[in-house]
PDB file of C-alpha atoms in Angstrom:
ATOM      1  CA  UNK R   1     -88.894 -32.555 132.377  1.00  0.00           C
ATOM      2  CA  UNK R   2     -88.574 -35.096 135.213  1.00  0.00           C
ATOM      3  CA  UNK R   3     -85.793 -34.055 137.348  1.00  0.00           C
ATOM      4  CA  UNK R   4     -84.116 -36.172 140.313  1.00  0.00           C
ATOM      5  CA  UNK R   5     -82.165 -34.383 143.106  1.00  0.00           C
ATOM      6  CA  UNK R   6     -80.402 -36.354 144.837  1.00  0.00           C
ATOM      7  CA  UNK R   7     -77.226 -35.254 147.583  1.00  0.00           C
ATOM      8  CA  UNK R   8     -75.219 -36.996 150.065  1.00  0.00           C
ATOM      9  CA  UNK R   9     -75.376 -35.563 153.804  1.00  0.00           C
ATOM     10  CA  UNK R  10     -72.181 -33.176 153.372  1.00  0.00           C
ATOM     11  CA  UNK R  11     -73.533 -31.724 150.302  1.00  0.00           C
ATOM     12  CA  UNK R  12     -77.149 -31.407 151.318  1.00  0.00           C
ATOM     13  CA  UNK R  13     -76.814 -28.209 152.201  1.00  0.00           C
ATOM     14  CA  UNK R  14     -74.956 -27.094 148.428  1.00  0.00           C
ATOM     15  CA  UNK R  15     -78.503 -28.712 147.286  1.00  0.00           C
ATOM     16  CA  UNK R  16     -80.893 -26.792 148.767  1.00  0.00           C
ATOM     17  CA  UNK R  17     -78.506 -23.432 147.976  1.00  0.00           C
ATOM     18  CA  UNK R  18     -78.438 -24.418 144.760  1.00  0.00           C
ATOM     19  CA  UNK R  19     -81.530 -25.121 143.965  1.00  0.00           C
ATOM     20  CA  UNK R  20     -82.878 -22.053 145.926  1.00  0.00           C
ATOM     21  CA  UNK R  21     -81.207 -19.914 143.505  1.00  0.00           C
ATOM     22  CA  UNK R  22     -82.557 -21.384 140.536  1.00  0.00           C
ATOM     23  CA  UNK R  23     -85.872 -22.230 141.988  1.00  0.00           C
ATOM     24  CA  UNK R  24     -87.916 -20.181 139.118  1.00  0.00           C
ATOM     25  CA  UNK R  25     -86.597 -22.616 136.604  1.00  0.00           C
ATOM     26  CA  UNK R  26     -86.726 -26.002 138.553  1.00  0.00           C
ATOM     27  CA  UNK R  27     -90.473 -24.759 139.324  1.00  0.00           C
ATOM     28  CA  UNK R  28     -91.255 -25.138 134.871  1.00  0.00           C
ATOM     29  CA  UNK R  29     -90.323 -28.789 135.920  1.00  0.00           C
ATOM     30  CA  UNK R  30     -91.465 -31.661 137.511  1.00  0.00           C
ATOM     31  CA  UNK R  31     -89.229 -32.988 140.701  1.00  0.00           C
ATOM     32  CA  UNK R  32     -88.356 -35.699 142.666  1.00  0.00           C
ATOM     33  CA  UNK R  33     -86.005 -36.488 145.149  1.00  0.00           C
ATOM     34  CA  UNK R  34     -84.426 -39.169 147.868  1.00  0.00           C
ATOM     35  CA  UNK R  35     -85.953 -38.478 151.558  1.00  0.00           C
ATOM     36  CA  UNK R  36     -84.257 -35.697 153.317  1.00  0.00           C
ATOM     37  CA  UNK R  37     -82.820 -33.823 150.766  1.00  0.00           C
ATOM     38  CA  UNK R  38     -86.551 -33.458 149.389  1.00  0.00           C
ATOM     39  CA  UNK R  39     -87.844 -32.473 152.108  1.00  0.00           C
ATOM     40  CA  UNK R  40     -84.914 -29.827 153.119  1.00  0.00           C
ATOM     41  CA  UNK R  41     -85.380 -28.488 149.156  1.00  0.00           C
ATOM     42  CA  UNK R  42     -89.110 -28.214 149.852  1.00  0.00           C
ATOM     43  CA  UNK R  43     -88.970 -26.194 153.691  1.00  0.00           C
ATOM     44  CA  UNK R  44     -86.119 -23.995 151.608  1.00  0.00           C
ATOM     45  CA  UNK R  45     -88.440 -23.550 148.418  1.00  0.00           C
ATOM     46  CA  UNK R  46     -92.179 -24.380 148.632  1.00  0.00           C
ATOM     47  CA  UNK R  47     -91.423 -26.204 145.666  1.00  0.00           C
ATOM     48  CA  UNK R  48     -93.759 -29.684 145.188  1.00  0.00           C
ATOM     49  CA  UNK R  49     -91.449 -32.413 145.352  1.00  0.00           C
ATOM     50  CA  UNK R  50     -92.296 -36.308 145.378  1.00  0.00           C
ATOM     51  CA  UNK R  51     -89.814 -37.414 147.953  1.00  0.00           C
ATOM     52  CA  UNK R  52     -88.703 -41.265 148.031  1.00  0.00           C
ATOM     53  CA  UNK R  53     -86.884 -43.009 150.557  1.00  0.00           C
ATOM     54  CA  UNK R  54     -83.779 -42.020 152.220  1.00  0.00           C
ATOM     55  CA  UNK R  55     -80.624 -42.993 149.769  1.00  0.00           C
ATOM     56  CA  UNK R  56     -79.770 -45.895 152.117  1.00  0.00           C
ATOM     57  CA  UNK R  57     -83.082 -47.027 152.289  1.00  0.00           C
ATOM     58  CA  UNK R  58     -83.492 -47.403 148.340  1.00  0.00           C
ATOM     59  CA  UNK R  59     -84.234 -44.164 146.984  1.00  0.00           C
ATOM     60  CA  UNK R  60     -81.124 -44.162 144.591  1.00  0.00           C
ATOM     61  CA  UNK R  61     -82.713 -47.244 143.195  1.00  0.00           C
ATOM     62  CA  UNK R  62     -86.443 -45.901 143.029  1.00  0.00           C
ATOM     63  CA  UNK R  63     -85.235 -43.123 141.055  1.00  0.00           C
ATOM     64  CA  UNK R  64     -82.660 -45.698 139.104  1.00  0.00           C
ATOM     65  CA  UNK R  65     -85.991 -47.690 138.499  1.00  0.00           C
ATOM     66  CA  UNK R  66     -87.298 -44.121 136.987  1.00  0.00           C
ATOM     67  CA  UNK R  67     -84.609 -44.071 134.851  1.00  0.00           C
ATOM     68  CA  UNK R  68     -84.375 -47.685 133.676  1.00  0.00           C
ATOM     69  CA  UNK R  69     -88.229 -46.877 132.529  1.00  0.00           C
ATOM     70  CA  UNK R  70     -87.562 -43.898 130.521  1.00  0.00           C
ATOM     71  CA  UNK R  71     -89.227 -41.374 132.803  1.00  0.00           C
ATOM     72  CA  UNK R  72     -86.519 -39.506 134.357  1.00  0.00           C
ATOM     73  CA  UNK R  73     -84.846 -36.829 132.150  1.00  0.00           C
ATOM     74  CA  UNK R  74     -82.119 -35.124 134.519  1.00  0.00           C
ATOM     75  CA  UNK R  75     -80.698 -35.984 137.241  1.00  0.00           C
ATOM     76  CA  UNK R  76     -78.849 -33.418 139.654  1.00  0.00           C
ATOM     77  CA  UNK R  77     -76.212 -35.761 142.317  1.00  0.00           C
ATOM     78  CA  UNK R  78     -74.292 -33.770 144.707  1.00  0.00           C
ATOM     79  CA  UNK R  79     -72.187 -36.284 145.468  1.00  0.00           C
ATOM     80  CA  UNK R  80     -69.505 -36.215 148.421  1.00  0.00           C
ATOM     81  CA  UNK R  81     -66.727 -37.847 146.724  1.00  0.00           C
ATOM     82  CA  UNK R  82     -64.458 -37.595 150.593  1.00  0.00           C
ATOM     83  CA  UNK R  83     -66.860 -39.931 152.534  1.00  0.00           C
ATOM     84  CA  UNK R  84     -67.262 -43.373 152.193  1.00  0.00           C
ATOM     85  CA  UNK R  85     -71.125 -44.089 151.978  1.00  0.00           C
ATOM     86  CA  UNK R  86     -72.168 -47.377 152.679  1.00  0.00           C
ATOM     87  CA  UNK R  87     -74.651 -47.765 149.958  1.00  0.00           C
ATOM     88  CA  UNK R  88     -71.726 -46.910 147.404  1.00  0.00           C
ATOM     89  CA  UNK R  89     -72.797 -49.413 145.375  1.00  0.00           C
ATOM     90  CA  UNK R  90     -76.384 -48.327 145.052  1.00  0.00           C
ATOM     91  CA  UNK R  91     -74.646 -45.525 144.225  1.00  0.00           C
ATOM     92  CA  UNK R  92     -72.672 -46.823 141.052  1.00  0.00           C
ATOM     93  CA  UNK R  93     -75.244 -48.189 140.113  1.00  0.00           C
ATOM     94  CA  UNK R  94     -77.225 -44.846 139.463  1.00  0.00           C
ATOM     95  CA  UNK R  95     -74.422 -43.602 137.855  1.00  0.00           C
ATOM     96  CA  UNK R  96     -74.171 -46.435 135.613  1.00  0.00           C
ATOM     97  CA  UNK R  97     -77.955 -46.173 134.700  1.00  0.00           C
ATOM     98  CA  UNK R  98     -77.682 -42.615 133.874  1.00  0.00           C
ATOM     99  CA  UNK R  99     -74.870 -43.481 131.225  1.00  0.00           C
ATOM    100  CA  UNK R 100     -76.806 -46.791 129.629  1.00  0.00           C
ATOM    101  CA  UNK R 101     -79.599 -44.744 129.384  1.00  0.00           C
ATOM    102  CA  UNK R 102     -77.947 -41.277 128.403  1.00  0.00           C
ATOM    103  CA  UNK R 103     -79.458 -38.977 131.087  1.00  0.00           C
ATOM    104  CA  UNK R 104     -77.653 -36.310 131.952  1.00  0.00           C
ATOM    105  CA  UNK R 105     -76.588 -36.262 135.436  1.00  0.00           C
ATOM    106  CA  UNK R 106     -74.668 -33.564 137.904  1.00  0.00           C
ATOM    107  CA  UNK R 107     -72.720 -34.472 140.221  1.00  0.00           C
ATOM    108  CA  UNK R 108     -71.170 -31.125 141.808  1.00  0.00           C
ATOM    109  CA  UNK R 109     -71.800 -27.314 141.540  1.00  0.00           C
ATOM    110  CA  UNK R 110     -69.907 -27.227 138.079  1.00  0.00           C
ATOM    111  CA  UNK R 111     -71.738 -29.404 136.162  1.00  0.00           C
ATOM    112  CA  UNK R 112     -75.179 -28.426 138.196  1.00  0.00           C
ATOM    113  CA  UNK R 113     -74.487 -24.881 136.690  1.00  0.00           C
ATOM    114  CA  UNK R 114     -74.201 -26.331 132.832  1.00  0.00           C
ATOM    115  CA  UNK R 115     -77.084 -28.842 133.130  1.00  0.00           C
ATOM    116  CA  UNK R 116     -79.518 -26.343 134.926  1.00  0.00           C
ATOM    117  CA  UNK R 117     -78.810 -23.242 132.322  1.00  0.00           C
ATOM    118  CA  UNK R 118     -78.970 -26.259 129.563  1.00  0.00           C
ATOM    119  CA  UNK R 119     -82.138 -26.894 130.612  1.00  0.00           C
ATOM    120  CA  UNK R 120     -83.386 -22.866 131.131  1.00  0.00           C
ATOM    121  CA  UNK R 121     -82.156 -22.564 126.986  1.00  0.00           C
ATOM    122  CA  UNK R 122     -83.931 -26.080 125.624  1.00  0.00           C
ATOM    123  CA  UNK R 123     -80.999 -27.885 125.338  1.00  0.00           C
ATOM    124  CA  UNK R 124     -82.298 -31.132 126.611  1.00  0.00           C
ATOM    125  CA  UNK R 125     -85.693 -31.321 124.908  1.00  0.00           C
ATOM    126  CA  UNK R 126     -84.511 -33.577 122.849  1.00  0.00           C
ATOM    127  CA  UNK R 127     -85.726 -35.657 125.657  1.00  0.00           C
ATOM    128  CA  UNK R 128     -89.253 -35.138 124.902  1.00  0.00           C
ATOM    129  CA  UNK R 129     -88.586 -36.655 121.784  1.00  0.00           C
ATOM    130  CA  UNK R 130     -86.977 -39.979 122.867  1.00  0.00           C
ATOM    131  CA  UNK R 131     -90.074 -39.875 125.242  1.00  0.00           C
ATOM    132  CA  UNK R 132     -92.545 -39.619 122.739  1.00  0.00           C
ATOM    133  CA  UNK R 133     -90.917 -42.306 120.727  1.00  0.00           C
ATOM    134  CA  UNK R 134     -90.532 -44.751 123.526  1.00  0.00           C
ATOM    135  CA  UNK R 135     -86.848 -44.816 123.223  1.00  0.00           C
ATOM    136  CA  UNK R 136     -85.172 -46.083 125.689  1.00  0.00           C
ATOM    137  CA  UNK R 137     -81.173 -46.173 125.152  1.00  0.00           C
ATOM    138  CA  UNK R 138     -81.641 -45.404 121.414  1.00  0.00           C
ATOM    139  CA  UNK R 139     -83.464 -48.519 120.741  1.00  0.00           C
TER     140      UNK R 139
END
């Protein structure tokens, strides 16, 4: 699976703990991630992430591009909903990607913890099978 990780500054470090502890199943997986947050996942983890730019700088929308393309099949968001970010509506617009194109997408420790053991039991391989077909949105 292709799997984005994504946080804003005050949840960086939830991230990186995060991921740390589930770094033996985000390793079966293939990862990307916006600028900093990459990197601070990688120095935590070893793990081989493609990094994009900085979420101000457009990496929301390289990995909303990802999506929009069918080749990104989870996306982890720890978002910090008491800051105003001034890319907010690069932002949305992720979010709003993630539900036209039904990719599931976690966007604080809760919902990490359901999407990450969905993906340790096979729950979302059913991805691999809109892949295959060249679905993208159910069409």
């Amino acid at each position: 699976m292709n799997i984005a990780l994504i946080a804003h500054d005050e949840k960086k470090n939830d991230l990186v703990q995060f991921v740390t502890a589930y770094q033996e199943i985000f390793k079966k997986h293939t990862l990307f991630a916006t600028g900093t947050t990459g990197l601070r996942i990688n120095e935590a983890t070893g793990l081989s992430i493609t990094r994009y730019q900085s979420g101000p700088l457009g990496g929301d929308q390289q990995i909303g591009a990802k999506i929009a393309q069918n080749q990104m099949d989870a996306i982890f968001f720890f978002r910090d909903p008491l800051t105003a970010q001034p890319h907010e509506p690069d932002v949305t617009a992720l979010v709003r990607l993630c539900d036209v194109y039904s990719i599931p997408l976690a966007t604080n420790m809760g919902t990490a913890e359901l999407l990450i053991r969905g993906l340790e039991l096979g729950l979302i391989d059913w991805r691999n099978i809109v892949k295959e077909n060249g679905e993208v949105n159910g069409r």
